[in-house]
Amino acid sequence: MEVIIIEDARQIGSIAADAVEALLIGKPTAVLGLATGSSPLSIYDELAARYELGRVSFHQARGFTLDEYVGLLADHPERYRNVIDTVFVSRVDFGPGAVAGPDGLAADIPAACAAYETAIDHAGGVDLQILGIGTDGHIGFNEPGSSLASRTRIKTLTRQTRIDNARFFDGDVDRVPTHCLTQGLGTIMAARHVVLVATGRTKAEAVHQLVEGPVSAMWPATILQHHRHVTVLLDGAAARRLQLADYYRETYLSKPRWQGI
Ligand code: GLP
């Protein structure tokens, strides 16, 4: 696991965008795993800017979103499939139908979850998965107690996650859905490269557990310690509880730039 501590959020976006750009140059048909939430926005902004400059194209690429609320109507602005369109997909040149998400309106939810796993497999698996992290250490919507081997399925959101996400529902926690569909931890672990972004002091404990804590379903993101290629991009506030923060800073400063992330 590579930990990079950067003060400027735009630079976080730029480092991650470099990895996406390099991936797409080597493999124009690459499959991207797309996270919602505020953390990845700097990445999407940077990729949209590079698309405008003609540096990067998504026209042969595919995308799979991580998760979705259950029951939000198709045109609800906070439905994650709509959110990812707004913040990223509509700003670049993905082909029609190239980005998919779990169907939170499916009549048969287990079948929809199984179909989503199959769709990811048929696309060849995710090459680069962009991730945020919840204050309770969830990734996707894999709340504490999630099976470390889980696949796409329905989950109940914790009260804390609903409180955290109430800001997207006019501050009203009762309007935040109680259930979601999420790629499982096993699904996320199958991605070939995972790039996780966390900023702000509210993420510091989750980040500490992710990087330095014991692997445990109580902090679901810790499963990433078992992944071969994870990059964790942090600002100073999110990194403030890391015991080895100085080491991570020195390591990155002396890293040969040709290595990328
Ligand atoms: C939601 C999403 C996660 C995201 C998390 C953190 O719960 N399901 O994918 O990582 O929020 O969001 P933010 O980046 O806005 O803090």
XYZ file of C-alpha atoms and ligand atoms in Angstrom:
277
model
C 0.000 0.000 0.000
C 1.435 3.335 -1.064
C 0.454 6.315 1.109
C 0.858 9.786 -0.408
C 0.236 12.845 1.756
C -0.378 16.037 -0.213
C -1.684 19.365 1.031
C -3.452 20.556 -2.085
C -6.657 18.709 -3.128
C -6.099 19.661 -6.782
C -2.739 17.918 -6.670
C -4.456 14.802 -5.350
C -6.730 14.955 -8.392
C -3.761 15.436 -10.657
C -1.806 12.452 -9.306
C -4.815 10.164 -9.697
C -5.594 11.587 -13.143
C -2.009 10.826 -14.213
C -2.656 7.167 -13.390
C -5.947 7.134 -15.330
C -4.328 8.904 -18.290
C -1.416 6.461 -18.373
C -3.836 3.538 -18.147
C -5.952 4.815 -21.053
C -2.898 5.473 -23.220
C -1.750 1.875 -22.731
C -5.268 0.422 -22.854
C -7.952 2.636 -24.456
C -10.594 0.004 -23.612
C -9.783 0.182 -19.897
C -12.476 -0.424 -17.299
C -12.759 2.223 -14.588
C -14.420 1.777 -11.212
C -16.179 5.034 -10.380
C -16.962 6.212 -6.852
C -19.392 8.937 -5.878
C -19.000 11.210 -2.852
C -17.003 14.400 -2.569
C -13.562 12.781 -2.278
C -13.055 11.858 -5.949
C -14.359 15.156 -7.344
C -10.890 16.611 -7.822
C -10.021 13.563 -9.938
C -13.092 13.958 -12.133
C -12.474 17.706 -12.511
C -8.904 17.063 -13.590
C -9.903 14.309 -16.037
C -12.618 16.523 -17.545
C -10.045 19.310 -17.977
C -7.600 16.916 -19.654
C -10.372 15.649 -21.932
C -11.083 19.256 -22.976
C -7.392 19.653 -23.788
C -7.453 16.480 -25.899
C -5.036 14.689 -23.598
C -7.337 11.832 -22.688
C -10.335 10.076 -24.236
C -12.849 7.665 -22.756
C -14.622 6.765 -25.970
C -13.570 3.115 -25.829
C -13.466 2.865 -22.032
C -16.073 1.374 -19.713
C -17.129 2.369 -16.217
C -18.840 0.674 -13.290
C -20.089 2.598 -10.303
C -19.605 1.226 -6.827
C -22.975 1.507 -5.219
C -26.512 2.857 -5.336
C -29.328 3.772 -3.013
C -32.332 1.462 -3.081
C -35.600 3.059 -4.101
C -34.563 6.517 -5.323
C -36.587 7.323 -8.444
C -34.782 7.248 -11.786
C -34.659 11.046 -12.038
C -33.663 11.704 -8.398
C -30.573 13.949 -8.422
C -28.937 11.995 -5.584
C -29.315 8.642 -7.307
C -25.657 7.709 -7.722
C -26.105 6.805 -11.382
C -27.273 10.408 -11.940
C -24.600 11.863 -9.685
C -21.775 10.195 -11.586
C -23.285 11.419 -14.871
C -23.343 14.975 -13.559
C -19.910 15.079 -11.951
C -18.006 13.086 -14.567
C -19.556 10.973 -17.309
C -21.426 13.778 -19.106
C -18.263 15.911 -19.090
C -16.168 13.448 -21.114
C -16.726 11.165 -24.109
C -17.845 7.795 -22.791
C -19.951 5.968 -25.390
C -23.660 5.366 -24.861
C -24.226 2.675 -22.230
C -20.519 2.489 -21.391
C -21.081 3.296 -17.717
C -23.262 1.061 -15.577
C -24.349 0.975 -11.974
C -26.203 -1.430 -9.695
C -29.960 -1.132 -10.238
C -31.480 0.238 -7.044
C -34.971 0.041 -8.566
C -34.803 -3.625 -9.573
C -37.815 -5.756 -8.690
C -35.507 -8.744 -8.133
C -32.583 -7.315 -6.193
C -30.494 -10.512 -5.813
C -30.782 -11.109 -9.577
C -29.774 -7.504 -10.315
C -26.731 -7.843 -8.026
C -25.675 -11.103 -9.673
C -26.134 -9.517 -13.114
C -23.908 -6.620 -12.078
C -21.106 -8.980 -11.052
C -21.464 -10.772 -14.400
C -21.340 -7.483 -16.306
C -18.087 -6.496 -14.581
C -16.619 -9.935 -15.360
C -17.683 -9.773 -19.005
C -16.019 -6.369 -19.341
C -12.777 -8.016 -18.215
C -12.785 -6.732 -14.623
C -11.948 -3.296 -13.289
C -8.496 -1.953 -14.187
C -8.512 1.053 -11.880
C -10.967 1.551 -9.051
C -11.424 5.035 -7.605
C -12.551 4.956 -3.970
C -13.457 7.251 -1.111
C -13.883 6.092 2.476
C -16.655 6.641 5.010
C -15.983 7.923 8.517
C -16.724 4.419 9.813
C -14.233 2.869 7.394
C -16.737 1.740 4.770
C -15.765 1.539 1.113
C -18.562 1.489 -1.421
C -21.351 1.021 1.095
C -19.717 -1.950 2.830
C -20.552 -0.992 6.377
C -18.747 -2.401 9.458
C -19.410 -6.122 9.783
C -19.429 -6.675 6.021
C -18.011 -9.979 4.862
C -14.455 -9.411 3.713
C -15.262 -11.686 0.744
C -18.630 -10.107 -0.101
C -19.937 -9.502 -3.611
C -22.537 -7.029 -4.887
C -25.581 -7.195 -2.610
C -28.105 -5.196 -0.628
C -26.927 -3.591 2.634
C -28.568 -1.579 5.387
C -26.897 1.783 5.915
C -25.702 2.636 9.407
C -27.203 5.585 11.193
C -23.799 7.313 10.995
C -23.610 6.967 7.210
C -27.150 8.300 6.840
C -26.242 11.264 9.078
C -23.046 11.848 7.035
C -25.014 11.745 3.766
C -27.967 13.827 4.984
C -26.144 16.881 3.574
C -27.151 15.663 0.124
C -30.812 15.404 1.215
C -31.368 18.947 2.557
C -29.868 17.932 5.895
C -32.801 15.591 6.587
C -31.549 12.167 7.693
C -35.034 10.699 7.291
C -34.860 11.357 3.559
C -31.649 9.319 3.204
C -32.621 5.819 2.051
C -32.124 3.043 4.592
C -30.811 0.524 2.047
C -28.294 0.420 -0.764
C -26.746 -1.941 -3.267
C -22.975 -2.055 -3.176
C -20.140 -3.877 -4.808
C -18.789 -6.187 -2.129
C -15.354 -6.058 -0.586
C -14.471 -9.107 -2.685
C -15.632 -7.265 -5.806
C -13.499 -4.235 -4.982
C -10.509 -6.445 -4.185
C -10.693 -7.910 -7.706
C -9.852 -4.516 -9.254
C -6.265 -4.453 -10.535
C -5.379 -1.054 -9.031
C -7.235 0.733 -6.252
C -6.826 4.498 -5.768
C -8.432 5.696 -2.531
C -8.808 9.394 -1.743
C -9.514 10.793 1.728
C -9.421 14.415 2.830
C -10.365 16.252 6.014
C -10.063 15.509 9.713
C -13.305 13.506 9.898
C -11.576 10.752 7.919
C -8.461 10.577 10.120
C -9.523 7.622 12.272
C -10.790 5.603 9.306
C -7.535 6.344 7.451
C -5.453 5.324 10.461
C -7.325 2.016 10.643
C -7.121 1.492 6.879
C -3.362 1.962 6.725
C -2.115 0.920 10.156
C -4.906 -0.960 11.926
C -5.504 -4.705 12.085
C -7.504 -6.168 9.194
C -11.034 -6.455 10.473
C -14.618 -6.400 9.233
C -15.163 -3.684 11.847
C -13.125 -1.354 9.575
C -14.020 -2.752 6.156
C -11.431 -0.718 4.216
C -8.654 -2.603 6.048
C -9.176 -5.506 3.621
C -7.207 -3.356 1.169
C -4.054 -4.234 3.125
C -4.328 -7.582 1.335
C -4.431 -5.964 -2.119
C -1.275 -5.933 -4.236
C -1.683 -2.442 -5.679
C -3.364 0.216 -3.566
C -2.584 3.934 -3.623
C -3.944 6.042 -0.745
C -4.021 9.788 -1.481
C -4.468 11.959 1.619
C -4.353 15.562 2.708
C -2.613 16.448 5.974
C -5.870 16.508 7.949
C -6.860 12.992 6.932
C -3.292 11.805 7.608
C -2.979 13.394 11.043
C -3.391 10.129 12.997
C -0.899 8.112 10.982
C 1.993 6.885 13.104
C 4.308 6.640 10.115
C 3.257 9.901 8.420
C 6.852 11.193 8.271
C 7.999 7.982 6.632
C 5.228 8.156 4.016
C 6.117 11.794 3.252
C 9.838 11.032 2.873
C 9.136 7.983 0.753
C 7.030 9.967 -1.682
C 9.507 12.862 -1.850
C 12.316 10.509 -2.831
C 10.238 8.376 -5.181
C 11.462 8.186 -8.795
C 8.746 9.976 -10.810
C 8.877 7.409 -13.626
C 7.282 4.933 -11.254
C 3.898 6.688 -11.263
C 1.514 5.317 -8.694
C -20.722 7.315 0.545
C -20.316 6.474 -0.651
C -18.868 6.070 -0.599
C -18.017 7.267 -0.269
C -18.407 7.831 1.076
C -17.571 9.013 1.492
O -21.086 6.570 1.645
N -21.120 5.309 -0.785
O -18.500 5.510 -1.838
O -16.675 6.902 -0.263
O -19.751 8.257 0.966
O -18.039 10.156 0.842
P -17.262 11.523 0.792
O -16.164 11.308 -0.178
O -18.275 12.501 0.301
O -16.786 11.803 2.153
